[in-house]
Tab-separated table of C-alpha atoms in Angstrom:
chain	number	residue	atom	x	y	z
A	1	MET	CA	84.473	119.371	97.686
A	2	THR	CA	87.840	117.753	98.429
A	3	ILE	CA	87.813	114.600	100.571
A	4	PHE	CA	90.972	113.690	102.444
A	5	LEU	CA	92.384	110.462	103.782
A	6	ASN	CA	93.754	111.862	107.024
A	7	SER	CA	95.316	108.690	108.369
A	8	LEU	CA	95.869	105.041	107.531
A	9	GLU	CA	97.108	102.473	110.035
A	10	THR	CA	97.463	98.698	109.887
A	11	ALA	CA	97.777	95.920	112.462
A	12	ASN	CA	98.152	92.164	112.680
A	13	PRO	CA	97.341	89.626	115.401
A	14	PRO	CA	100.192	88.225	117.501
A	15	HIS	CA	100.761	84.764	116.040
A	16	LEU	CA	103.348	84.713	113.227
A	17	LEU	CA	103.042	81.684	110.938
A	18	PRO	CA	106.035	81.195	108.608
A	19	GLN	CA	105.083	79.494	105.355
A	20	ASP	CA	107.373	76.498	105.894
A	21	LEU	CA	105.715	75.844	109.280
A	22	VAL	CA	102.253	76.091	107.710
A	23	GLU	CA	103.307	73.686	104.953
A	24	ARG	CA	104.645	71.106	107.412
A	25	ASN	CA	101.505	71.219	109.521
A	26	ALA	CA	99.224	71.118	106.492
A	27	ARG	CA	101.083	68.067	105.155
A	28	ARG	CA	100.746	66.302	108.496
A	29	ILE	CA	97.049	67.155	108.889
A	30	LEU	CA	95.890	66.875	105.278
A	31	GLY	CA	98.506	64.830	103.451
A	32	SER	CA	97.142	61.408	104.288
A	33	ARG	CA	93.525	62.474	103.754
A	34	TYR	CA	93.780	64.358	100.477
A	35	ALA	CA	95.186	62.381	97.551
A	36	ALA	CA	96.158	65.460	95.558
A	37	PHE	CA	97.963	67.212	98.415
A	38	GLU	CA	101.516	66.478	97.238
A	39	ARG	CA	100.650	67.559	93.713
A	40	MET	CA	99.430	70.892	95.069
A	41	ALA	CA	102.133	71.296	97.741
A	42	SER	CA	104.376	73.257	95.374
A	43	THR	CA	101.957	76.193	95.681
A	44	PHE	CA	103.278	76.828	99.198
A	45	LYS	CA	106.528	77.926	97.543
A	46	THR	CA	105.105	79.578	94.406
A	47	SER	CA	102.268	81.534	96.057
A	48	GLY	CA	104.411	84.555	96.888
A	49	VAL	CA	103.640	84.145	100.605
A	50	GLU	CA	106.539	83.658	103.022
A	51	GLN	CA	104.671	84.324	106.252
A	52	ARG	CA	101.359	85.534	107.615
A	53	TYR	CA	99.747	86.353	110.964
A	54	SER	CA	96.833	84.615	112.667
A	55	PHE	CA	94.457	85.153	115.552
A	56	ALA	CA	95.143	81.512	116.467
A	57	PRO	CA	98.441	79.829	117.414
A	58	ILE	CA	99.662	77.061	115.124
A	59	ASP	CA	98.505	74.239	117.422
A	60	TRP	CA	94.899	75.535	117.259
A	61	PHE	CA	94.662	74.204	113.716
A	62	GLU	CA	95.368	70.653	114.932
A	63	HIS	CA	91.851	70.394	116.339
A	64	ASP	CA	88.472	69.909	114.701
A	65	ASN	CA	86.949	73.305	115.467
A	66	ASP	CA	83.245	73.889	114.983
A	67	TRP	CA	81.452	77.051	113.883
A	68	GLN	CA	80.910	78.306	117.448
A	69	THR	CA	84.572	77.853	118.407
A	70	ARG	CA	85.780	79.603	115.258
A	71	ASN	CA	83.383	82.510	115.601
A	72	GLU	CA	84.086	83.046	119.293
A	73	LEU	CA	87.788	83.417	118.458
A	74	TYR	CA	86.881	85.746	115.584
A	75	VAL	CA	84.833	88.006	117.871
A	76	GLU	CA	87.521	88.044	120.559
A	77	GLY	CA	90.378	88.759	118.156
A	78	ALA	CA	88.510	91.173	115.908
A	79	THR	CA	87.290	93.233	118.854
A	80	SER	CA	90.792	93.519	120.271
A	81	ILE	CA	92.471	94.465	117.002
A	82	PHE	CA	89.652	96.914	116.161
A	83	LYS	CA	90.525	98.919	119.281
A	84	GLN	CA	94.232	98.735	118.537
A	85	VAL	CA	94.166	99.866	114.910
A	86	ALA	CA	91.356	102.404	115.363
A	87	THR	CA	93.214	104.068	118.245
A	88	ARG	CA	96.305	104.385	116.048
A	89	ALA	CA	94.334	105.855	113.153
A	90	LEU	CA	92.694	108.449	115.394
A	91	ALA	CA	96.040	109.495	116.859
A	92	SER	CA	97.607	109.794	113.402
A	93	ALA	CA	94.742	112.022	112.283
A	94	GLY	CA	94.960	114.211	115.375
A	95	LEU	CA	91.484	113.136	116.476
A	96	VAL	CA	89.864	111.473	119.471
A	97	ALA	CA	86.957	109.054	119.418
A	98	ARG	CA	84.406	111.748	120.264
A	99	ASP	CA	85.342	113.594	117.068
A	100	ILE	CA	84.049	110.695	114.952
A	101	ASP	CA	80.550	111.024	113.522
A	102	ILE	CA	80.332	107.764	111.535
A	103	VAL	CA	82.068	104.402	111.882
A	104	VAL	CA	82.227	102.147	108.824
A	105	THR	CA	83.155	98.597	109.862
A	106	VAL	CA	84.103	96.108	107.147
A	107	SER	CA	84.391	92.381	107.884
A	108	THR	CA	83.333	89.172	106.135
A	109	SER	CA	85.228	86.397	107.946
A	110	GLY	CA	83.008	86.135	111.022
A	111	ILE	CA	79.716	87.287	112.494
A	112	ALA	CA	79.274	89.676	115.396
A	113	THR	CA	75.879	91.034	116.442
A	114	PRO	CA	76.056	93.630	117.858
A	115	THR	CA	78.815	94.505	115.442
A	116	LEU	CA	82.412	95.266	116.332
A	117	GLU	CA	82.115	99.049	116.674
A	118	ALA	CA	79.310	98.582	119.216
A	119	ARG	CA	81.396	96.120	121.213
A	120	VAL	CA	84.222	98.656	121.577
A	121	PHE	CA	81.900	101.657	122.022
A	122	SER	CA	82.605	102.343	125.699
A	123	GLU	CA	86.317	101.592	125.637
A	124	MET	CA	86.880	103.726	122.549
A	125	GLY	CA	84.816	106.620	123.896
A	126	PHE	CA	82.549	107.152	120.867
A	127	ARG	CA	79.621	109.577	121.222
A	128	ASN	CA	76.144	108.198	121.854
A	129	ASP	CA	74.869	109.644	118.577
A	130	ILE	CA	77.518	108.002	116.404
A	131	MET	CA	76.231	106.458	113.182
A	132	ARG	CA	77.212	102.806	112.669
A	133	VAL	CA	77.632	101.435	109.143
A	134	PRO	CA	78.673	97.751	109.274
A	135	LEU	CA	79.474	96.130	105.908
A	136	PHE	CA	79.454	92.356	105.443
A	137	GLY	CA	79.974	90.104	102.424
A	138	LEU	CA	82.341	92.266	100.365
A	139	GLY	CA	85.290	89.914	100.846
A	140	CYS	CA	88.548	90.989	99.228
A	141	ALA	CA	86.862	94.040	97.690
A	142	GLY	CA	85.890	95.353	101.120
A	143	GLY	CA	88.883	97.623	101.640
A	144	VAL	CA	88.259	99.621	98.469
A	145	SER	CA	84.459	99.490	98.702
A	146	GLY	CA	84.506	100.517	102.360
A	147	LEU	CA	86.758	103.473	101.606
A	148	SER	CA	84.473	104.446	98.729
A	149	ILE	CA	81.422	104.402	100.994
A	150	ALA	CA	83.265	106.439	103.630
A	151	GLU	CA	84.171	109.014	100.962
A	152	ARG	CA	80.542	109.294	99.877
A	153	LEU	CA	79.365	109.726	103.454
A	154	VAL	CA	81.751	112.649	103.970
A	155	ARG	CA	80.813	114.157	100.615
A	156	SER	CA	77.116	114.022	101.522
A	157	SER	CA	77.716	115.703	104.879
A	158	PRO	CA	80.573	118.235	104.837
A	159	GLY	CA	82.517	118.460	108.087
A	160	THR	CA	81.795	114.855	109.002
A	161	ASN	CA	84.608	112.720	110.385
A	162	VAL	CA	84.406	109.079	109.321
A	163	LEU	CA	86.427	106.258	110.842
A	164	MET	CA	86.670	103.151	108.668
A	165	VAL	CA	87.921	99.915	110.236
A	166	VAL	CA	88.528	96.745	108.202
A	167	VAL	CA	89.125	93.469	110.063
A	168	GLU	CA	89.467	89.939	108.688
A	169	ALA	CA	90.326	86.601	110.320
A	170	CYS	CA	90.664	84.395	107.255
A	171	THR	CA	92.922	81.765	108.844
A	172	LEU	CA	90.117	80.696	111.183
A	173	SER	CA	88.317	79.208	108.182
A	174	PHE	CA	90.941	76.434	107.866
A	175	ARG	CA	89.106	73.189	107.106
A	176	SER	CA	90.427	69.645	107.428
A	177	ASP	CA	87.029	68.051	106.792
A	178	ARG	CA	86.034	69.176	103.264
A	179	LEU	CA	89.283	68.325	101.442
A	180	GLU	CA	88.593	70.522	98.455
A	181	LYS	CA	91.188	72.249	96.298
A	182	ALA	CA	89.981	75.671	97.448
A	183	ASP	CA	90.787	74.697	101.051
A	184	ILE	CA	94.388	73.896	100.137
A	185	ILE	CA	94.762	77.191	98.264
A	186	SER	CA	93.279	79.168	101.151
A	187	THR	CA	95.673	77.415	103.552
A	188	VAL	CA	98.533	78.500	101.296
A	189	LEU	CA	97.394	82.122	100.985
A	190	PHE	CA	95.271	83.332	103.883
A	191	GLY	CA	96.393	85.601	106.706
A	192	ASP	CA	94.679	87.825	109.274
A	193	GLY	CA	94.922	91.587	109.638
A	194	ALA	CA	93.215	94.924	110.125
A	195	ALA	CA	93.406	98.467	108.820
A	196	ALA	CA	91.805	101.734	109.901
A	197	ALA	CA	91.496	105.114	108.247
A	198	CYS	CA	90.085	108.540	109.075
A	199	ILE	CA	88.311	110.400	106.264
A	200	SER	CA	87.218	114.039	106.361
A	201	SER	CA	86.641	117.150	104.260
A	202	LYS	CA	89.424	118.839	106.221
A	203	PRO	CA	93.103	118.033	105.601
A	204	ASN	CA	95.355	116.637	108.293
A	205	THR	CA	97.848	119.441	108.869
A	206	GLN	CA	100.100	117.076	110.854
A	207	SER	CA	100.632	114.714	107.906
A	208	SER	CA	103.691	114.843	105.654
A	209	ALA	CA	101.571	113.862	102.630
A	210	GLU	CA	98.173	115.095	101.444
A	211	ILE	CA	95.980	112.232	100.240
A	212	VAL	CA	92.850	113.123	98.280
A	213	LEU	CA	90.125	110.552	97.632
A	214	GLY	CA	87.995	110.532	94.500
A	215	ALA	CA	84.612	108.897	94.022
A	216	GLY	CA	84.812	105.116	93.888
A	217	SER	CA	83.039	102.801	91.489
A	218	GLN	CA	82.143	99.125	91.192
A	219	HIS	CA	81.504	96.653	88.400
A	220	LEU	CA	79.417	93.535	89.019
A	221	TRP	CA	79.558	90.727	86.448
A	222	PRO	CA	76.349	88.697	85.996
A	223	ASP	CA	76.285	84.940	86.524
A	224	THR	CA	79.567	84.866	88.471
A	225	LEU	CA	78.384	83.988	91.990
A	226	ASP	CA	80.376	80.740	91.972
A	227	ILE	CA	83.787	82.387	91.420
A	228	MET	CA	84.376	83.606	94.977
A	229	ALA	CA	82.230	83.142	98.097
A	230	TRP	CA	81.761	81.518	101.475
A	231	ASN	CA	79.643	78.412	101.976
A	232	VAL	CA	78.214	78.246	105.494
A	233	ASP	CA	77.697	74.926	107.308
A	234	PRO	CA	77.755	73.706	110.926
A	235	VAL	CA	81.567	73.421	110.876
A	236	GLY	CA	82.273	76.945	109.690
A	237	LEU	CA	82.843	79.043	106.595
A	238	GLY	CA	83.972	77.103	103.543
A	239	VAL	CA	85.848	79.101	100.927
A	240	VAL	CA	84.668	79.104	97.312
A	241	LEU	CA	87.588	80.106	95.102
A	242	ASP	CA	87.404	79.140	91.452
A	243	LYS	CA	90.639	78.399	89.597
A	244	SER	CA	89.456	80.666	86.757
A	245	VAL	CA	90.259	83.900	88.639
A	246	PRO	CA	93.633	84.647	86.934
A	247	ALA	CA	92.196	83.947	83.487
A	248	PHE	CA	89.142	86.051	84.306
A	249	VAL	CA	91.425	88.911	85.323
A	250	ARG	CA	93.388	88.702	82.071
A	251	GLU	CA	90.203	88.812	80.037
A	252	HIS	CA	88.198	91.451	81.879
A	253	MET	CA	90.402	93.673	84.082
A	254	LYS	CA	91.462	96.217	81.476
A	255	GLU	CA	87.914	96.882	80.333
A	256	VAL	CA	86.576	97.559	83.833
A	257	ARG	CA	89.707	99.482	84.822
A	258	ASP	CA	89.167	101.778	81.836
A	259	ILE	CA	85.513	102.233	82.808
A	260	ALA	CA	86.618	103.198	86.324
A	261	LEU	CA	89.136	105.707	84.962
A	262	LYS	CA	86.470	107.276	82.755
A	263	ALA	CA	84.046	107.515	85.678
A	264	ALA	CA	86.766	109.294	87.667
A	265	GLY	CA	87.591	111.662	84.810
A	266	MET	CA	91.099	110.250	84.555
A	267	LYS	CA	93.266	108.928	81.727
A	268	GLU	CA	95.673	106.022	81.882
A	269	ASN	CA	98.697	108.187	81.088
A	270	GLU	CA	97.930	110.321	84.169
A	271	LEU	CA	98.446	107.389	86.523
A	272	SER	CA	101.700	107.210	88.414
A	273	ARG	CA	100.717	103.834	89.827
A	274	HIS	CA	97.990	101.278	90.416
A	275	VAL	CA	97.334	100.120	93.986
A	276	PHE	CA	95.838	96.628	93.789
A	277	HIS	CA	94.821	93.854	96.090
A	278	PRO	CA	97.323	91.150	94.996
A	279	GLY	CA	95.194	88.082	95.836
A	280	GLY	CA	98.048	85.706	95.079
A	281	ALA	CA	101.121	85.600	92.880
A	282	LYS	CA	99.139	84.384	89.864
A	283	VAL	CA	96.533	87.119	90.273
A	284	ALA	CA	99.175	89.855	90.600
A	285	GLN	CA	100.820	88.594	87.431
A	286	ALA	CA	97.455	88.434	85.652
A	287	VAL	CA	96.725	92.072	86.580
A	288	GLU	CA	100.070	93.167	85.145
A	289	GLU	CA	99.451	91.239	81.943
A	290	ALA	CA	95.897	92.528	81.570
A	291	LEU	CA	96.940	96.165	82.003
A	292	GLY	CA	100.120	95.908	79.938
A	293	LEU	CA	102.341	96.573	82.945
A	294	GLN	CA	105.918	95.394	83.066
A	295	THR	CA	106.399	92.265	85.169
A	296	GLY	CA	107.258	93.312	88.708
A	297	THR	CA	105.464	96.655	88.504
A	298	LEU	CA	103.178	95.654	91.380
A	299	ASP	CA	106.133	95.424	93.749
A	300	ALA	CA	104.374	96.906	96.791
A	301	GLU	CA	101.584	94.375	96.249
A	302	ARG	CA	104.062	91.480	96.191
A	303	HIS	CA	105.813	92.858	99.285
A	304	VAL	CA	102.533	92.773	101.214
A	305	LEU	CA	101.648	89.306	99.911
A	306	LYS	CA	105.088	88.016	100.909
A	307	ASN	CA	104.955	89.340	104.467
A	308	TYR	CA	101.266	89.151	105.358
A	309	GLY	CA	99.549	86.770	102.925
A	310	ASN	CA	96.097	87.431	101.533
A	311	MET	CA	94.162	89.035	104.399
A	312	SER	CA	91.117	89.660	102.210
A	313	ALA	CA	89.690	93.195	102.638
A	314	PRO	CA	92.576	94.871	104.550
A	315	THR	CA	95.212	93.738	102.045
A	316	VAL	CA	94.849	96.594	99.566
A	317	LEU	CA	95.083	99.078	102.448
A	318	PHE	CA	98.352	97.441	103.503
A	319	VAL	CA	99.512	98.016	99.909
A	320	LEU	CA	98.516	101.686	100.096
A	321	LYS	CA	100.364	101.952	103.419
A	322	GLU	CA	103.468	100.526	101.724
A	323	VAL	CA	103.103	103.026	98.870
A	324	LEU	CA	102.945	105.858	101.415
A	325	LYS	CA	105.946	104.441	103.258
A	326	ARG	CA	107.922	104.582	100.002
A	327	LYS	CA	106.881	108.254	99.621
A	328	LEU	CA	105.402	107.662	96.172
A	329	THR	CA	103.208	110.462	94.836
A	330	GLY	CA	100.823	111.235	91.993
A	331	LYS	CA	97.449	110.074	90.755
A	332	MET	CA	96.697	106.418	91.452
A	333	LEU	CA	93.853	103.951	91.127
A	334	MET	CA	93.060	101.469	93.870
A	335	GLY	CA	91.459	98.204	92.827
A	336	ALA	CA	90.285	94.895	94.272
A	337	LEU	CA	88.130	91.940	93.261
A	338	GLY	CA	85.598	90.326	95.553
A	339	PRO	CA	82.536	88.078	95.774
A	340	GLY	CA	79.774	88.943	93.397
A	341	PHE	CA	81.981	88.705	91.261
A	342	THR	CA	82.831	92.388	91.716
A	343	ALA	CA	85.622	94.790	90.843
A	344	SER	CA	85.898	97.813	93.121
A	345	PHE	CA	87.958	100.896	92.259
A	346	MET	CA	88.874	104.194	93.855
A	347	PRO	CA	90.987	107.083	92.515
A	348	ILE	CA	93.431	108.685	94.915
A	349	GLU	CA	96.023	111.425	94.629
A	350	ILE	CA	99.051	111.703	96.889
A	351	ALA	CA	100.931	114.976	97.118
A	352	ALA	CA	104.086	115.486	99.176
């Protein structure tokens, strides 16, 4: 059976935060409290990020926000952007909400119970018998893993229409109380965004490109829980981001990429492109080095990082959207790393 990606749309919240503005505010808020701030300040310019979007205006970060305040803003913003990006994805696929049988919702940067798709149920116009599949805890790997799960759901039930929505509000985790290196790096990198896709066993006849999804795969490394995670305390979510990530990528990415290609029945010389979650400038470079790619090959990845920052799970879908915008075709492999520590992959083929 052939599984099609019938639409892919992206969206960002309204508050644009240029990197120089973020740096000035971070220096004012953190500079006098964190002795190593000036030593690390150069990363604002070397991160590859020039701007990002946030659910909160810049002055929101001046205050000491607790867990409840952060999560209330997450729920408000995530609910709103869910409706926005999902509506676009449905229209692009030539569908309406009542055509959707399953909603896969991916989000790790806040907690909503009932989950986001239930909160927008009436306004979207979903059927009463819709199946809800919320996914939490996948972090940066969520975009690829969520798409992989959506593909499997369609494959197991031919004729099913699946809507996948990925929403993250990473900027709301800004911390001025912990003063750890990971908090500075997340301030440098993080942005907020959302993506939505419609997946079906029927092609979208309105689309200019046919996008076929293969079966995804994951690789979980043992004893790596401390590489990437959230710590939860009364103040909010505290990022865990080990400095070893680029080195880990250089050492292990090729092996797991090759395993993913084998599982998909593909060979490296068949690939016209990789589609990766960039993470940060150092991670993008590490991926290129690990896979023997020429420096600059991951140009769509760097474009997304530059203009949107690291939005966690939606980021790789923004990269795929950029690839589609550039009218690139051929067999490709999507990839992202996330908490676990996990690598998630998915083969795709784009035909004009």
